[in-house]
CSV table of C-alpha atoms and ligand atoms in Angstrom, one decimal:
chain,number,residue,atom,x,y,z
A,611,UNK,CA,0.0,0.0,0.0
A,612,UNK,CA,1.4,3.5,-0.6
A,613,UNK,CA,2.2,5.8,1.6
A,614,UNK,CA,-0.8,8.2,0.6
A,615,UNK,CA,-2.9,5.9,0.9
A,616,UNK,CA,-2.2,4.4,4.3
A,617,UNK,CA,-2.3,8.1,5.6
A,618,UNK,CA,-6.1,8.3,4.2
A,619,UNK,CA,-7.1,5.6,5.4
A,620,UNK,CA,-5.7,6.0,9.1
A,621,UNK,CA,-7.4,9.5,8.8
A,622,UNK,CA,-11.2,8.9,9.7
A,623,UNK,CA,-11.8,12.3,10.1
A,624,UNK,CA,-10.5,14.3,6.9
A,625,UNK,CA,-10.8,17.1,4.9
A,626,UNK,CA,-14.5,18.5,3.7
A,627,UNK,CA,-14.6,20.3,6.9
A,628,UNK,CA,-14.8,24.0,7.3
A,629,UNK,CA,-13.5,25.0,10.6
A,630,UNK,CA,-11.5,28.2,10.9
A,631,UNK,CA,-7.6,27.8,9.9
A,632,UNK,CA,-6.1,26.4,13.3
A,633,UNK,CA,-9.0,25.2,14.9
A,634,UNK,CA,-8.0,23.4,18.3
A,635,UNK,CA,-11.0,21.6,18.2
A,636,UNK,CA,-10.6,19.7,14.2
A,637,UNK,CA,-7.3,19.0,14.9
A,638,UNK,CA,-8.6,16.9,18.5
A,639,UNK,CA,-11.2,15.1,17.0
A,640,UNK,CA,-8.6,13.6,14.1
A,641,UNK,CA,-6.8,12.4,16.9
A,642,UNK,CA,-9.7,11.1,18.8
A,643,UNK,CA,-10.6,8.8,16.1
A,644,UNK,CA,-7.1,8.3,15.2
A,645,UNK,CA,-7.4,6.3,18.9
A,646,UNK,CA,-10.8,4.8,18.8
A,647,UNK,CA,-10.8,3.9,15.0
A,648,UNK,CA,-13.4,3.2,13.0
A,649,UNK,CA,-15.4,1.0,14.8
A,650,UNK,CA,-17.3,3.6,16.5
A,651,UNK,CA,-20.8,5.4,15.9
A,652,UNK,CA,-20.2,9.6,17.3
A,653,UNK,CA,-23.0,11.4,18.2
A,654,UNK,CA,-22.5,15.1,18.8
A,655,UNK,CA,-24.9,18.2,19.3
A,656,UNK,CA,-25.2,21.1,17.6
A,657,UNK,CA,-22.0,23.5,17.9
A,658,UNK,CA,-19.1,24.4,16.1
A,659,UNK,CA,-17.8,20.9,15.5
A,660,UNK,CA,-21.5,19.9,14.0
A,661,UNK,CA,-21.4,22.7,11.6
A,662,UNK,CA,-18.1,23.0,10.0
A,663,UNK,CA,-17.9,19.3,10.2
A,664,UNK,CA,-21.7,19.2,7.8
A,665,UNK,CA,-21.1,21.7,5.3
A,666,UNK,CA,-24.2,20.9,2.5
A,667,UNK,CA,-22.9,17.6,0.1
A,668,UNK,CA,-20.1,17.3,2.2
A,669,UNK,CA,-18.6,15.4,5.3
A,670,UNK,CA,-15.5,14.9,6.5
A,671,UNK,CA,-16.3,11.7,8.8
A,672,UNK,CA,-15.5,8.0,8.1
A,673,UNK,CA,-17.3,6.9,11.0
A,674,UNK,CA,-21.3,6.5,11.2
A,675,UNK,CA,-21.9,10.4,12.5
A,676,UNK,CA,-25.3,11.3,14.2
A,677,UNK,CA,-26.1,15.5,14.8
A,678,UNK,CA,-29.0,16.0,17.5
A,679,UNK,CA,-30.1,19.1,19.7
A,680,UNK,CA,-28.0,21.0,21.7
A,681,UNK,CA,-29.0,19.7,24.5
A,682,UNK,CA,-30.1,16.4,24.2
A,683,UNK,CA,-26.7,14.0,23.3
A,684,UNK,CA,-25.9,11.9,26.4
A,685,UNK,CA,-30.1,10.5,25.6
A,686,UNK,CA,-29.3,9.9,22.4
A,687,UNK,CA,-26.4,8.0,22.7
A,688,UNK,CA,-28.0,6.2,25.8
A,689,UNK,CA,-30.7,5.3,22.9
A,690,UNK,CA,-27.8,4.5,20.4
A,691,UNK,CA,-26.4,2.2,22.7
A,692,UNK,CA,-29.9,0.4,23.5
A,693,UNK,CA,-30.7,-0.3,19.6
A,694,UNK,CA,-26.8,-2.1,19.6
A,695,UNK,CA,-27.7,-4.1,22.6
A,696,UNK,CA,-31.3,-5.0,21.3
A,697,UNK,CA,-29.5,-5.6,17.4
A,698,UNK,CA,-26.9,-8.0,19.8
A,699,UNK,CA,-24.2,-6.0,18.0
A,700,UNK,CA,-21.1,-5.7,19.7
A,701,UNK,CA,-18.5,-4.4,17.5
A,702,UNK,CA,-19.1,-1.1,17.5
A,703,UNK,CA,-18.4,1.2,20.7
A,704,UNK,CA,-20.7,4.7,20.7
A,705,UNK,CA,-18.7,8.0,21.9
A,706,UNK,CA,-20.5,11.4,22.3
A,707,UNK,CA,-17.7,14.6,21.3
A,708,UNK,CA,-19.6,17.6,22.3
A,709,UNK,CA,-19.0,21.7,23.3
A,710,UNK,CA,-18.4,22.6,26.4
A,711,UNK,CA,-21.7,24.8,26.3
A,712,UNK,CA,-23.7,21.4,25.8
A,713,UNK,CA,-21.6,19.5,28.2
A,714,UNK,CA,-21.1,21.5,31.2
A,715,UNK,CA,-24.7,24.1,31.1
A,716,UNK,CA,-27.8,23.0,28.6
A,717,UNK,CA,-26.8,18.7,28.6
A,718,UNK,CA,-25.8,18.6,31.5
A,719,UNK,CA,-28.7,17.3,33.5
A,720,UNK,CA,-29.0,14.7,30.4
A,721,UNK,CA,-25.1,14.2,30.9
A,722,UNK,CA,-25.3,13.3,34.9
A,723,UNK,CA,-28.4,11.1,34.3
A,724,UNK,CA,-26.3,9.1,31.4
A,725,UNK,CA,-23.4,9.1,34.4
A,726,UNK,CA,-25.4,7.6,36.8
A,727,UNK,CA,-27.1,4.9,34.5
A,728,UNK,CA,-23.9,3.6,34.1
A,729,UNK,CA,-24.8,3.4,30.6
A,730,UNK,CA,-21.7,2.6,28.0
A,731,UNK,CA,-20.2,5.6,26.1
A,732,UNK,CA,-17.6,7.5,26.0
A,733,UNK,CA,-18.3,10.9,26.4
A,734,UNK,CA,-15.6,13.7,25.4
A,735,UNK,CA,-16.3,17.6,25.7
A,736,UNK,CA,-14.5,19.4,23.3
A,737,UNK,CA,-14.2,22.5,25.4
A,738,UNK,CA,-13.4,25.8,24.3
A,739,UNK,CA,-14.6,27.5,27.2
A,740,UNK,CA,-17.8,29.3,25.4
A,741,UNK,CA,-20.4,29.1,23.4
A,742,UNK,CA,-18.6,29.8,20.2
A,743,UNK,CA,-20.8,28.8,17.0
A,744,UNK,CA,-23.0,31.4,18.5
A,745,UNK,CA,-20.8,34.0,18.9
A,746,UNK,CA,-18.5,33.5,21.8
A,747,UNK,CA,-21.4,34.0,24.6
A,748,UNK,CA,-19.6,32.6,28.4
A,749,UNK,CA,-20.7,28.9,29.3
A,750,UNK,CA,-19.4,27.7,32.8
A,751,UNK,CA,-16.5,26.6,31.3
A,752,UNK,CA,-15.6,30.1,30.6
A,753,UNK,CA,-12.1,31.0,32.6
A,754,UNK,CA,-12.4,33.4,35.0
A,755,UNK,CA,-12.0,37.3,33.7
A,756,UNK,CA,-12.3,35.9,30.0
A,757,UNK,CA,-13.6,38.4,28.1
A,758,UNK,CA,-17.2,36.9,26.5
A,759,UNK,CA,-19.9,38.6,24.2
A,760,UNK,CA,-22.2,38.1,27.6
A,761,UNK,CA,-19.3,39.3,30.0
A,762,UNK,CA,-17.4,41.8,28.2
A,763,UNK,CA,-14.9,43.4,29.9
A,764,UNK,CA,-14.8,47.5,29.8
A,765,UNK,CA,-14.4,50.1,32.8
A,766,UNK,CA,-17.1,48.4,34.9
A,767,UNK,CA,-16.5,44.7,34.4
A,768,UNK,CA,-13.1,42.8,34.8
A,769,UNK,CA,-15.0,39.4,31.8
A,770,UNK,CA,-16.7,36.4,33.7
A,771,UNK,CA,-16.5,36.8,37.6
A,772,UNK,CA,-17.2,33.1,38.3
A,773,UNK,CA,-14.3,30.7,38.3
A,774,UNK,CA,-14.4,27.2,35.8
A,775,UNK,CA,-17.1,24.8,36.6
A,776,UNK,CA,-14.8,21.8,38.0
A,777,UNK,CA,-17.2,19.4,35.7
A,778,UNK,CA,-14.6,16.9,35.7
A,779,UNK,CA,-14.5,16.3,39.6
A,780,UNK,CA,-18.6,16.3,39.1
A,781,UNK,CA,-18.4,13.6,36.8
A,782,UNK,CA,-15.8,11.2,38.9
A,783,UNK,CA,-18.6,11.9,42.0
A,784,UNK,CA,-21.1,9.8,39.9
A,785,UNK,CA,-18.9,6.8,40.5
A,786,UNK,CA,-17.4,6.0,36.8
A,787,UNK,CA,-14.5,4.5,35.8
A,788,UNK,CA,-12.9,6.7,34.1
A,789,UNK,CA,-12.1,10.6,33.9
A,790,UNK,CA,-9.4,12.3,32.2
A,791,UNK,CA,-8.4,16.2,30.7
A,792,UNK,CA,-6.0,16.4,28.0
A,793,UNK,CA,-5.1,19.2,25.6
A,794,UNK,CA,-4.2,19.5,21.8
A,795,UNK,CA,-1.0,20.7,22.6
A,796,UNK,CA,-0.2,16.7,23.7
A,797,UNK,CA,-1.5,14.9,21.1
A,798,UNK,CA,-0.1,11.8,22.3
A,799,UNK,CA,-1.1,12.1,25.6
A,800,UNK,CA,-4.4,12.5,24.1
A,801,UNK,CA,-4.9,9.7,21.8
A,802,UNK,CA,-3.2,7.3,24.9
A,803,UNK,CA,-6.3,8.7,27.5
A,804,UNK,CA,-8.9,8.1,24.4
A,805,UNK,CA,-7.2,4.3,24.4
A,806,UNK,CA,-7.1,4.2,28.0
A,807,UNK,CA,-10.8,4.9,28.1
A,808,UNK,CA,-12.0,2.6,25.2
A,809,UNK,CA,-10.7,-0.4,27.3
A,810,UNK,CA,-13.3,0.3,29.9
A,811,UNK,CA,-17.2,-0.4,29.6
A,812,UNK,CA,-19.9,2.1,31.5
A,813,UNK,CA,-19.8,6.0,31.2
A,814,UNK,CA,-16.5,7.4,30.8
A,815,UNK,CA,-15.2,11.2,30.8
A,816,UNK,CA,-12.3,13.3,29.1
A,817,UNK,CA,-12.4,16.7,28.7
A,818,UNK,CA,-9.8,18.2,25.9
A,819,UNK,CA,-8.8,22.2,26.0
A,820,UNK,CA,-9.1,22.8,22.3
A,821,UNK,CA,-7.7,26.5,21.7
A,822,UNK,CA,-9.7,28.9,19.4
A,823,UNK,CA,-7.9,30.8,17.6
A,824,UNK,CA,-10.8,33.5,15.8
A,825,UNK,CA,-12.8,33.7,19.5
A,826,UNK,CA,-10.2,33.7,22.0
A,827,UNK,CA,-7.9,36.0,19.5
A,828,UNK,CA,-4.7,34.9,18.4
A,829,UNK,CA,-2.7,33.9,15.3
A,830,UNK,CA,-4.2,30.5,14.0
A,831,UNK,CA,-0.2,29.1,14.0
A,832,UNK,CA,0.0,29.2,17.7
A,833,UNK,CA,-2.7,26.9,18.8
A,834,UNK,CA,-0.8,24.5,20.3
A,835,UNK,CA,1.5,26.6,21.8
A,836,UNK,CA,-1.3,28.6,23.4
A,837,UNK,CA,-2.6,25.3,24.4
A,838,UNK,CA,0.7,24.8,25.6
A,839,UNK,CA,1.0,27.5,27.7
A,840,UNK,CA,-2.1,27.0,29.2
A,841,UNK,CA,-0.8,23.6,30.4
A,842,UNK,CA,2.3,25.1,31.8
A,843,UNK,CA,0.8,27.5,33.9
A,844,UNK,CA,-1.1,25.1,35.7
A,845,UNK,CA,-4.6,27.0,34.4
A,846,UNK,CA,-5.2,23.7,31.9
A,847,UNK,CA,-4.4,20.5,34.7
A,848,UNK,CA,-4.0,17.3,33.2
A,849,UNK,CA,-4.7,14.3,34.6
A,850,UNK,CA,-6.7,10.7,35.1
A,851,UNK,CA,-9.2,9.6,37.5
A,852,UNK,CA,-9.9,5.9,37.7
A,853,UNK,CA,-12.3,4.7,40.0
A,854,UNK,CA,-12.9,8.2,41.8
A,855,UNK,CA,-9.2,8.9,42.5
A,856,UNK,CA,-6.5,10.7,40.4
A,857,UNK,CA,-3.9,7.9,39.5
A,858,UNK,CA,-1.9,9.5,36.9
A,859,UNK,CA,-1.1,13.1,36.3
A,860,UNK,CA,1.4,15.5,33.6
A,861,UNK,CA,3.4,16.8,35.6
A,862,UNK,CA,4.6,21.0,34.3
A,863,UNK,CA,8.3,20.6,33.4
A,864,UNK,CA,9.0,24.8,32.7
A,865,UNK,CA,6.2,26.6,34.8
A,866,UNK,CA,5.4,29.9,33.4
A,867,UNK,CA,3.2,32.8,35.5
A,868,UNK,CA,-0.1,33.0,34.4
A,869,UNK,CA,0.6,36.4,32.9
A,870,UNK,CA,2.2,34.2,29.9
A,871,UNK,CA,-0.9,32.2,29.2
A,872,UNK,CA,-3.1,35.5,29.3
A,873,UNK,CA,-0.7,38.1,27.3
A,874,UNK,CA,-1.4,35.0,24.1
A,875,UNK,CA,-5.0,35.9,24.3
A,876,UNK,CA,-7.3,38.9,23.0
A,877,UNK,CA,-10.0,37.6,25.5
A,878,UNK,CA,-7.6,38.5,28.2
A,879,UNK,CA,-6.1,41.7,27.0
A,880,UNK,CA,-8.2,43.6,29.3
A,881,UNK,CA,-5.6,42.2,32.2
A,882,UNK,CA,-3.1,44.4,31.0
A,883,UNK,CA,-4.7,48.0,29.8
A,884,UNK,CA,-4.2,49.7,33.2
A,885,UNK,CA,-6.9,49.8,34.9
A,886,UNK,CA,-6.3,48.2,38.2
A,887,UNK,CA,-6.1,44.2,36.3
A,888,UNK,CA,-3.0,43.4,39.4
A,889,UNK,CA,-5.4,41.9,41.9
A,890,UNK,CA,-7.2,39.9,39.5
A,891,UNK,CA,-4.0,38.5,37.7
A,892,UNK,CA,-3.1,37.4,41.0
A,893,UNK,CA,-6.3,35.7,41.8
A,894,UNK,CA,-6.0,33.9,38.3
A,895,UNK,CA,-2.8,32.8,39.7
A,896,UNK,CA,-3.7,31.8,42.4
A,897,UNK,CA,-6.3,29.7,40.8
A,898,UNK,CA,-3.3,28.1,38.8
A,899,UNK,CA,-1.3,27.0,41.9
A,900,UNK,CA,-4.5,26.0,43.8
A,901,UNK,CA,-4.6,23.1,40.4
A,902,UNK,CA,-0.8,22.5,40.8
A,903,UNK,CA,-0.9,21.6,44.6
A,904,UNK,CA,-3.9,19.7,44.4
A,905,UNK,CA,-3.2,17.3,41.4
A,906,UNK,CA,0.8,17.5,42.2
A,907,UNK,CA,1.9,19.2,38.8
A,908,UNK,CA,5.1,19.9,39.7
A,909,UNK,CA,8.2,17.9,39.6
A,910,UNK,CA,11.5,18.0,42.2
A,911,UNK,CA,12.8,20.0,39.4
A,912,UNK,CA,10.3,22.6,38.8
A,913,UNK,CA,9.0,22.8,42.4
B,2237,TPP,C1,-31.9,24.8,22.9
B,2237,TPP,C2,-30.9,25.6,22.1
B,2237,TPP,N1,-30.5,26.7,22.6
B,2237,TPP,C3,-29.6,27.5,21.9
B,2237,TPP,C4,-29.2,27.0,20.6
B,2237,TPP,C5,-28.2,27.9,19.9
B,2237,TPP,N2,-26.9,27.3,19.9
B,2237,TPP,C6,-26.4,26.5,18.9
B,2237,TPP,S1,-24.8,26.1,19.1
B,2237,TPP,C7,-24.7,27.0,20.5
B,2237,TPP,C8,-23.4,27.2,21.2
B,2237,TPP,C9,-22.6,25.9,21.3
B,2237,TPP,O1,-21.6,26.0,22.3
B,2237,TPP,P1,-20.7,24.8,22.7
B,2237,TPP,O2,-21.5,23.7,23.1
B,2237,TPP,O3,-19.7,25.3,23.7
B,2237,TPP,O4,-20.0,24.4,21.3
B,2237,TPP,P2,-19.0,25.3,20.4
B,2237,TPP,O5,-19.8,26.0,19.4
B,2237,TPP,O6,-18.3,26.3,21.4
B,2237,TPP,O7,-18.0,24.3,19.9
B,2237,TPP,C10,-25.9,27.7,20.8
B,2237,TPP,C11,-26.1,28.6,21.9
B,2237,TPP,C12,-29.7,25.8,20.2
B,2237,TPP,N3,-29.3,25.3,19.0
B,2237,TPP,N4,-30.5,25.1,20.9
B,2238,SF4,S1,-14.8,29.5,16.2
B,2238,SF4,FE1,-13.1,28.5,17.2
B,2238,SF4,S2,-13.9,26.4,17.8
B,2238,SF4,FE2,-15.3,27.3,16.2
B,2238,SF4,S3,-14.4,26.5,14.2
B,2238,SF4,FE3,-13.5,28.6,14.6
B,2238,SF4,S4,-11.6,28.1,15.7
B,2238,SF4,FE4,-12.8,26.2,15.8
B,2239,MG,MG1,-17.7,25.9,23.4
């Protein structure tokens, strides 16, 4: 087989799409199916990954791909995985890739009922941190003092006031097997956690930081160093929960200040115009080393 060709056919997510150039988000799901392969069905809900991913009389997915409602995608693939059980079919594996406005706000009391079913998918949020095929309105994944198109920063507001929902801690609490983050700035790590979680049955969690370059404003090359950085300030921990309890974590081997991380971001410029940004720079870095201490993310040599 040529070398073309064996790249093709490894690829089961490929070109057709229409996602801005550097999209965090395209480049995550490649590499999701890149670990799952093709026996899978995906189910996702409406957001940016269902429309630039359905353009009209094209499709860039080589797996069996279902859109629903926004908020409705932990039912459906609960009802995906009851017409496999009923057909006795068990080849294929269902896995849910969804925003992070689905996930963590509008699906999310579909999501914890899914959770505590025990019922078998895989279930990744693709999280930008805001609702962004709408416009970039805050979700409660928003980071604190991002700049949204509901929390704009000006004179009177510093962005979002309210720190990340911790959804993955919220999903370990239901009891599942298996909870992860990753980022696209590892895409190793990431394929290894989709792996990891395909070898268990039951409801299983990862949440993937996928950078944006047109909403969170910056140049669409950098979007896995952003994704990077975020990693290395401790604001993006990465880690795995098996059974309720974090057994595995990346540690940080150059920690950066926060100040990094937010200077790569129009959604943070606000931070640094003068007006009085020092005490919330320091409580956004102090959010970062709460993450380090409590999931260990530094080593004897960056500590
Ligand atoms: C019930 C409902 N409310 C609102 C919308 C409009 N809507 C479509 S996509 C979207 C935002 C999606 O945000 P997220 O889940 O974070 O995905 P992203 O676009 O950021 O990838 C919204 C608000 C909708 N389709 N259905
Ligand atoms: S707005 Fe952001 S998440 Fe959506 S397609 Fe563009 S880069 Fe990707
Ligand atoms: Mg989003």
């Amino acid at each position: 087989m040529n070398k073309q060709r064996l790249m093709r056919e490894e690829n089961l997510f490929e070109s057709g799409h229409r996602a801005c150039h550097g999209c965090g988000m395209a480049i995550a799901v490649r590499h999701i199916l890149k670990a799952t392969g093709k026996n899978v069905i995906v189910v996702t809900p409406t957001g940016c990954l269902e429309t630039f991913s359905s353009p009209y009389g094209y499709s860039p997915w080589r797996v069996p791909w279902i859109h629903h409602l926004f908020e409705n995608g932990p039912a459906i693939a609960t009802g995906v995985v009851a017409a496999l059980t009923a057909q006795k079919r068990d080849t294929e594996r269902v896995i849910a890739i969804a925003g992070d406005g689905s996930t963590f706000d509008i699906g999310f009391g579909a999501l914890s009922g899914m959770m505590e079913r025990g019922d078998d998918v895989l279930y990744i949020c693709v999280d930008n941190g805001a609702y962004m095929n709408t416009g970039g309105q805050r979700s409660s994944a928003s980071p604190l003092y991002s700049s949204t198109s509901t929390d704009p920063a000006g004179k009177e507001s510093p962005g979002k006031i309210q720190r990340k929902k911790d959804l993955p801690v919220i999903i370990a609490a239901h009891g599942v097997p298996y909870v992860a983050t990753a980022s696209v700035a590892y895409l190793k790590d990431l394929q290894k956690k989709v792996k990891k979680a395909m070898g268990y049955h039951g409801p299983r969690y990862i949440q993937i930081d996928t950078t944006c370059p047109s909403v969170w404003g910056f140049a669409s090359d950098q979007t896995l160093e952003v994704a990077r950085l975020g990693v290395a300030s401790g604001l993006v921990p990465l880690f795995e929960m098996e059974a309720g309890k974090i057994t595995k974590v990346r540690k940080i081997k150059t920690k950066i200040p926060v100040e990094e991380y937010l200077k790569s971001q129009k959604r943070f410029r606000h931070m640094f115009s003068g007006h009085g940004s020092e005490e919330e720079i320091k409580t956004i870095q102090a959010v970062a080393d709460e993450n380090i201490e409590k999931y260990a993310l530094l080593t004897k040599d960056t500590q």
